């Protein structure tokens, strides 16, 4: 095993791949994908990443960090009564989301129920658009360590970053705007709020994106992938098995490297993650590994 690690180190010089948080089912395959992608050049690369618990931290000092929904749920824009209901929903459905003993088919309608019920509750709260920036500012939202390098490097090399999130687009954008990393190479697919003339939330726009329909979401946005058709090499990052279909709209794909953050229920889910993600990062709250890979792919090492 050690020998293999050293070989990775020597052959493709991404020292971060030797971090103790890194697990791979097939290191040789990862090396080959990385080598092909490096040879093809960074002008053929696009990055597709999930947001909650992938670009943002899962935990900090032993406390859970908020998702986009949680940022709003925990804010002072929500009444105590509604907060209780939203917490109850989270406590009911989050364990189902990460339950390995249930199939996607079984979970899918339950996830739709969760999102639908939560969005209905949020709409009842008459949330004002002009207060969202404050809500994010006062929240515990945290991007993963190394985010400046991640966003900055992609921007510097004009590599498109698609953030594909079943969270709330308006909140997500505010998080990256306030962090100073909402660069022009960033595009977002997510659930966006719809406000009335007086700026009060009245509904959510378009088709709901939840944890298990990212494939459908991708296929609705053919225009985006059409524009990126000269970039057939994809770095995909997610934390849920539902994130694996985010690149299903990519045209003429040549190589894809999938990085999965395994944050919770590690023992139960490790094998499933190893079977579907090329690189699994176990309880890794940083973007060190994606950053190491990006530096390699852009020839900075
Ligand atoms: O950005 P991403 O696609 O990861 O966002 C989805 C996450 O939002 C899910 O992992 C889920 O746990 C969380 N969620 C939430 N509250 C809801 C619905 C989803 O915190 N009402
Ligand atoms: Mg996520």
Short mmCIF file of C-alpha atoms and ligand atoms in Angstrom, two decimals:
data_model
loop_
_atom_site.label_atom_id
_atom_site.label_comp_id
_atom_site.label_asym_id
_atom_site.label_seq_id
_atom_site.Cartn_x
_atom_site.Cartn_y
_atom_site.Cartn_z
CA UNK A 1 0.00 0.00 0.00
CA UNK A 2 2.78 2.40 0.98
CA UNK A 3 4.58 1.53 -2.22
CA UNK A 4 1.50 2.44 -4.24
CA UNK A 5 1.19 5.73 -2.42
CA UNK A 6 4.81 6.54 -3.21
CA UNK A 7 4.26 5.69 -6.84
CA UNK A 8 1.33 8.08 -7.03
CA UNK A 9 3.49 10.70 -5.39
CA UNK A 10 6.33 10.22 -7.85
CA UNK A 11 4.39 9.70 -11.04
CA UNK A 12 1.90 12.47 -10.89
CA UNK A 13 3.22 14.60 -8.05
CA UNK A 14 0.06 15.48 -6.25
CA UNK A 15 1.24 15.17 -2.65
CA UNK A 16 -2.29 15.85 -1.34
CA UNK A 17 -3.34 12.42 -2.66
CA UNK A 18 -1.30 10.94 0.17
CA UNK A 19 -3.32 12.78 2.83
CA UNK A 20 -4.79 10.47 5.46
CA UNK A 21 -8.33 11.54 4.49
CA UNK A 22 -7.92 10.20 0.93
CA UNK A 23 -9.34 6.81 -0.08
CA UNK A 24 -9.50 5.31 -3.56
CA UNK A 25 -10.71 1.98 -4.81
CA UNK A 26 -8.45 2.12 -7.86
CA UNK A 27 -5.45 4.43 -7.66
CA UNK A 28 -4.16 3.37 -11.04
CA UNK A 29 -7.41 4.47 -12.68
CA UNK A 30 -7.28 7.83 -10.92
CA UNK A 31 -3.70 8.32 -12.14
CA UNK A 32 -4.66 7.49 -15.69
CA UNK A 33 -7.62 9.88 -15.69
CA UNK A 34 -5.50 12.65 -14.21
CA UNK A 35 -2.74 12.10 -16.74
CA UNK A 36 -5.16 12.23 -19.68
CA UNK A 37 -6.77 15.34 -18.32
CA UNK A 38 -3.43 17.02 -17.75
CA UNK A 39 -2.28 16.19 -21.27
CA UNK A 40 -5.51 17.57 -22.75
CA UNK A 41 -4.83 20.91 -21.04
CA UNK A 42 -6.79 23.11 -18.69
CA UNK A 43 -8.62 24.79 -21.58
CA UNK A 44 -10.53 21.50 -21.99
CA UNK A 45 -11.53 21.35 -18.32
CA UNK A 46 -14.77 22.25 -16.56
CA UNK A 47 -15.58 21.82 -12.88
CA UNK A 48 -19.02 20.84 -11.63
CA UNK A 49 -19.54 21.02 -7.90
CA UNK A 50 -22.32 20.57 -5.43
CA UNK A 51 -22.60 23.33 -2.82
CA UNK A 52 -23.87 22.29 0.62
CA UNK A 53 -21.41 20.11 2.48
CA UNK A 54 -19.12 20.02 -0.57
CA UNK A 55 -17.97 23.63 -1.00
CA UNK A 56 -19.22 24.45 2.48
CA UNK A 57 -18.02 22.76 5.65
CA UNK A 58 -19.94 19.96 7.25
CA UNK A 59 -18.67 20.69 10.76
CA UNK A 60 -16.51 23.17 12.62
CA UNK A 61 -15.27 22.72 16.21
CA UNK A 62 -17.60 19.77 16.58
CA UNK A 63 -20.73 21.67 15.49
CA UNK A 64 -22.67 21.06 12.30
CA UNK A 65 -22.42 23.89 9.77
CA UNK A 66 -25.59 25.09 8.06
CA UNK A 67 -26.87 24.22 4.61
CA UNK A 68 -28.46 27.00 2.49
CA UNK A 69 -31.82 25.97 3.87
CA UNK A 70 -30.51 25.95 7.45
CA UNK A 71 -29.10 29.47 7.03
CA UNK A 72 -32.62 30.67 6.40
CA UNK A 73 -34.31 28.26 8.85
CA UNK A 74 -32.14 29.52 11.71
CA UNK A 75 -32.49 33.22 10.87
CA UNK A 76 -34.58 35.85 12.59
CA UNK A 77 -36.80 36.08 9.51
CA UNK A 78 -38.50 32.85 10.60
CA UNK A 79 -41.00 32.68 13.46
CA UNK A 80 -40.29 30.35 16.37
CA UNK A 81 -43.25 28.20 15.49
CA UNK A 82 -42.05 27.79 11.91
CA UNK A 83 -38.48 27.11 13.09
CA UNK A 84 -39.79 24.22 15.14
CA UNK A 85 -41.58 22.75 12.13
CA UNK A 86 -38.50 23.15 9.91
CA UNK A 87 -36.31 21.49 12.55
CA UNK A 88 -38.80 18.66 12.82
CA UNK A 89 -38.64 18.20 9.05
CA UNK A 90 -34.85 18.15 9.15
CA UNK A 91 -34.82 15.62 11.97
CA UNK A 92 -37.26 13.42 10.09
CA UNK A 93 -35.83 13.57 6.59
CA UNK A 94 -32.07 14.06 6.96
CA UNK A 95 -31.64 10.59 8.48
CA UNK A 96 -33.54 9.22 5.50
CA UNK A 97 -31.32 11.17 3.08
CA UNK A 98 -28.19 9.44 4.42
CA UNK A 99 -29.76 6.04 5.13
CA UNK A 100 -27.89 3.35 3.19
CA UNK A 101 -30.50 0.70 3.90
CA UNK A 102 -33.10 2.42 1.70
CA UNK A 103 -32.95 2.54 -2.09
CA UNK A 104 -33.00 5.77 -4.11
CA UNK A 105 -36.45 4.75 -5.41
CA UNK A 106 -37.72 4.58 -1.88
CA UNK A 107 -36.06 7.81 -0.80
CA UNK A 108 -36.90 9.95 -3.83
CA UNK A 109 -40.58 10.68 -3.06
CA UNK A 110 -39.68 11.33 0.58
CA UNK A 111 -37.05 13.85 -0.46
CA UNK A 112 -39.60 15.59 -2.69
CA UNK A 113 -41.91 15.74 0.37
CA UNK A 114 -39.15 17.31 2.46
CA UNK A 115 -38.26 20.03 -0.03
CA UNK A 116 -41.93 20.74 -0.84
CA UNK A 117 -42.97 21.03 2.80
CA UNK A 118 -39.97 23.18 3.70
CA UNK A 119 -40.54 25.53 0.75
CA UNK A 120 -44.22 25.88 1.65
CA UNK A 121 -43.27 26.85 5.19
CA UNK A 122 -40.68 29.34 3.97
CA UNK A 123 -43.19 30.98 1.61
CA UNK A 124 -45.61 31.49 4.54
CA UNK A 125 -42.94 33.54 6.33
CA UNK A 126 -43.14 36.52 3.96
CA UNK A 127 -39.36 36.64 3.62
CA UNK A 128 -37.98 39.91 2.24
CA UNK A 129 -35.39 39.81 -0.50
CA UNK A 130 -33.57 42.85 0.86
CA UNK A 131 -32.86 41.04 4.16
CA UNK A 132 -31.17 37.97 2.70
CA UNK A 133 -27.70 39.54 2.67
CA UNK A 134 -28.03 40.26 6.40
CA UNK A 135 -29.24 36.72 7.10
CA UNK A 136 -26.15 35.28 5.41
CA UNK A 137 -23.86 37.77 7.14
CA UNK A 138 -25.24 36.78 10.55
CA UNK A 139 -25.14 33.03 9.84
CA UNK A 140 -22.47 30.42 10.53
CA UNK A 141 -22.08 29.63 6.84
CA UNK A 142 -18.53 28.49 6.15
CA UNK A 143 -16.82 27.60 2.93
CA UNK A 144 -14.23 24.86 3.25
CA UNK A 145 -10.67 25.80 4.07
CA UNK A 146 -8.77 26.59 0.88
CA UNK A 147 -11.77 28.11 -0.86
CA UNK A 148 -9.92 31.29 -1.90
CA UNK A 149 -7.31 29.23 -3.72
CA UNK A 150 -9.98 27.00 -5.27
CA UNK A 151 -12.16 29.80 -6.65
CA UNK A 152 -9.18 32.05 -7.41
CA UNK A 153 -7.30 29.40 -9.32
CA UNK A 154 -10.30 28.48 -11.47
CA UNK A 155 -10.90 32.16 -12.19
CA UNK A 156 -7.26 32.83 -13.04
CA UNK A 157 -7.25 29.95 -15.52
CA UNK A 158 -10.73 30.79 -16.90
CA UNK A 159 -11.99 27.33 -16.01
CA UNK A 160 -15.79 27.33 -15.77
CA UNK A 161 -17.21 26.31 -12.41
CA UNK A 162 -20.79 25.15 -12.28
CA UNK A 163 -22.24 25.09 -8.78
CA UNK A 164 -25.15 22.67 -8.94
CA UNK A 165 -27.18 22.79 -5.78
CA UNK A 166 -30.44 21.49 -4.40
CA UNK A 167 -30.13 24.28 -1.85
CA UNK A 168 -31.37 27.84 -2.37
CA UNK A 169 -29.71 29.81 -5.18
CA UNK A 170 -30.29 33.24 -3.65
CA UNK A 171 -28.61 32.20 -0.39
CA UNK A 172 -25.77 30.32 -2.06
CA UNK A 173 -24.95 33.31 -4.29
CA UNK A 174 -24.90 35.57 -1.27
CA UNK A 175 -22.50 33.23 0.56
CA UNK A 176 -19.98 33.26 -2.29
CA UNK A 177 -20.50 36.98 -2.95
CA UNK A 178 -19.77 37.85 0.68
CA UNK A 179 -16.72 35.58 0.58
CA UNK A 180 -15.53 37.59 -2.45
CA UNK A 181 -15.35 34.58 -4.77
CA UNK A 182 -18.38 35.00 -7.04
CA UNK A 183 -16.12 35.43 -10.06
CA UNK A 184 -17.44 35.65 -13.65
CA UNK A 185 -16.46 32.03 -14.41
CA UNK A 186 -19.02 30.78 -11.86
CA UNK A 187 -22.49 29.61 -12.92
CA UNK A 188 -25.20 28.34 -10.60
CA UNK A 189 -28.03 25.85 -11.10
CA UNK A 190 -30.24 25.84 -8.02
CA UNK A 191 -33.65 26.59 -6.56
CA UNK A 192 -34.29 30.31 -6.86
CA UNK A 193 -36.81 32.33 -4.92
CA UNK A 194 -39.57 34.21 -6.70
CA UNK A 195 -40.52 37.56 -5.14
CA UNK A 196 -43.63 39.71 -5.63
CA UNK A 197 -43.44 43.42 -6.65
CA UNK A 198 -42.83 44.46 -3.07
CA UNK A 199 -39.88 42.05 -2.73
CA UNK A 200 -41.63 39.42 -0.60
CA UNK A 201 -41.10 35.68 -1.26
CA UNK A 202 -44.13 34.25 -3.04
CA UNK A 203 -42.83 30.94 -4.43
CA UNK A 204 -39.80 29.10 -5.77
CA UNK A 205 -39.09 29.35 -9.48
CA UNK A 206 -39.08 26.56 -12.05
CA UNK A 207 -38.59 22.85 -11.52
CA UNK A 208 -37.60 21.83 -8.02
CA UNK A 209 -34.05 20.51 -7.73
CA UNK A 210 -33.73 18.00 -4.91
CA UNK A 211 -31.03 15.58 -3.96
CA UNK A 212 -32.00 12.84 -6.43
CA UNK A 213 -32.99 14.67 -9.60
CA UNK A 214 -29.82 16.48 -10.53
CA UNK A 215 -29.70 14.47 -13.75
CA UNK A 216 -33.04 15.96 -14.84
CA UNK A 217 -31.83 19.41 -13.79
CA UNK A 218 -28.71 18.96 -15.91
CA UNK A 219 -30.70 17.86 -18.94
CA UNK A 220 -32.94 20.93 -18.69
CA UNK A 221 -29.90 23.16 -19.07
CA UNK A 222 -28.55 21.97 -22.40
CA UNK A 223 -27.61 25.54 -23.39
CA UNK A 224 -25.00 25.76 -20.65
CA UNK A 225 -23.35 22.48 -21.62
CA UNK A 226 -23.57 23.35 -25.31
CA UNK A 227 -21.49 26.46 -24.63
CA UNK A 228 -18.91 24.31 -22.85
CA UNK A 229 -18.69 21.61 -25.50
CA UNK A 230 -15.00 22.35 -26.09
CA UNK A 231 -14.38 21.25 -22.49
CA UNK A 232 -14.95 17.48 -22.43
CA UNK A 233 -12.91 16.90 -19.26
CA UNK A 234 -14.80 17.19 -16.02
CA UNK A 235 -13.86 17.42 -12.38
CA UNK A 236 -16.97 16.58 -10.37
CA UNK A 237 -17.29 17.22 -6.64
CA UNK A 238 -20.13 16.15 -4.38
CA UNK A 239 -21.06 14.81 -0.98
CA UNK A 240 -24.14 12.80 -1.82
CA UNK A 241 -24.56 9.84 -4.15
CA UNK A 242 -27.21 12.00 -5.84
CA UNK A 243 -24.43 14.36 -6.94
CA UNK A 244 -22.95 11.73 -9.25
CA UNK A 245 -25.41 12.63 -12.03
CA UNK A 246 -24.59 16.34 -12.09
CA UNK A 247 -22.45 15.92 -15.20
CA UNK A 248 -25.08 14.01 -17.17
CA UNK A 249 -25.64 17.02 -19.43
CA UNK A 250 -21.98 17.31 -20.46
CA UNK A 251 -21.54 16.88 -24.19
CA UNK A 252 -18.95 14.52 -25.71
CA UNK A 253 -17.41 13.79 -22.33
CA UNK A 254 -13.88 12.42 -22.50
CA UNK A 255 -12.73 12.08 -18.91
CA UNK A 256 -14.44 12.59 -15.61
CA UNK A 257 -12.84 12.48 -12.18
CA UNK A 258 -15.31 12.26 -9.32
CA UNK A 259 -14.36 13.48 -5.85
CA UNK A 260 -16.76 12.64 -3.03
CA UNK A 261 -16.76 14.13 0.46
CA UNK A 262 -17.90 11.52 2.96
CA UNK A 263 -18.89 13.59 5.97
CA UNK A 264 -21.36 11.56 7.96
CA UNK A 265 -22.14 7.89 8.70
CA UNK A 266 -18.68 7.05 7.44
CA UNK A 267 -18.52 3.35 8.22
CA UNK A 268 -21.94 2.52 6.79
CA UNK A 269 -21.43 4.48 3.60
CA UNK A 270 -17.74 4.08 2.83
CA UNK A 271 -18.05 1.14 0.48
CA UNK A 272 -20.85 2.73 -1.54
CA UNK A 273 -18.78 5.91 -1.88
CA UNK A 274 -15.64 3.99 -2.88
CA UNK A 275 -17.68 2.15 -5.51
CA UNK A 276 -18.98 5.33 -7.11
CA UNK A 277 -16.52 8.16 -6.44
CA UNK A 278 -12.96 7.89 -7.80
CA UNK A 279 -11.57 9.72 -4.78
CA UNK A 280 -13.31 9.65 -1.42
CA UNK A 281 -12.38 12.26 1.18
CA UNK A 282 -13.33 11.06 4.63
CA UNK A 283 -14.10 13.76 7.20
CA UNK A 284 -11.93 16.21 5.32
CA UNK A 285 -13.10 19.76 5.94
CA UNK A 286 -10.70 21.27 3.41
CA UNK A 287 -10.37 21.76 -0.33
CA UNK A 288 -6.71 20.67 -0.20
CA UNK A 289 -7.18 17.66 -2.46
CA UNK A 290 -9.24 19.41 -5.17
CA UNK A 291 -6.73 22.28 -5.03
CA UNK A 292 -3.76 19.91 -5.41
CA UNK A 293 -5.46 18.32 -8.39
CA UNK A 294 -6.24 21.69 -9.98
CA UNK A 295 -2.65 22.84 -9.56
CA UNK A 296 -1.50 19.65 -11.28
CA UNK A 297 -4.05 19.99 -14.10
CA UNK A 298 -3.08 23.58 -14.80
CA UNK A 299 0.60 22.79 -14.87
CA UNK A 300 1.45 24.81 -11.77
CA UNK A 301 3.46 21.98 -10.30
O1 LIG B 1 -26.23 22.02 -2.31
P1 LIG B 1 -26.83 20.65 -2.09
O2 LIG B 1 -27.35 20.04 -3.35
O3 LIG B 1 -25.92 19.77 -1.33
O4 LIG B 1 -28.10 20.93 -1.13
C1 LIG B 1 -28.90 19.94 -0.62
C2 LIG B 1 -28.76 19.76 0.87
O5 LIG B 1 -29.69 20.59 1.56
C3 LIG B 1 -29.15 18.33 1.24
O6 LIG B 1 -28.00 17.56 1.49
C4 LIG B 1 -30.05 18.47 2.47
O7 LIG B 1 -29.52 17.83 3.60
C5 LIG B 1 -30.17 19.95 2.72
N1 LIG B 1 -31.58 20.38 2.95
C6 LIG B 1 -31.87 21.13 4.08
N2 LIG B 1 -33.17 21.55 4.30
C7 LIG B 1 -34.14 21.26 3.42
C8 LIG B 1 -33.84 20.52 2.26
C9 LIG B 1 -32.53 20.10 2.06
O8 LIG B 1 -30.97 21.41 4.88
N3 LIG B 1 -35.36 21.69 3.64
MG1 LIG B 2 -24.43 18.55 -0.76
#
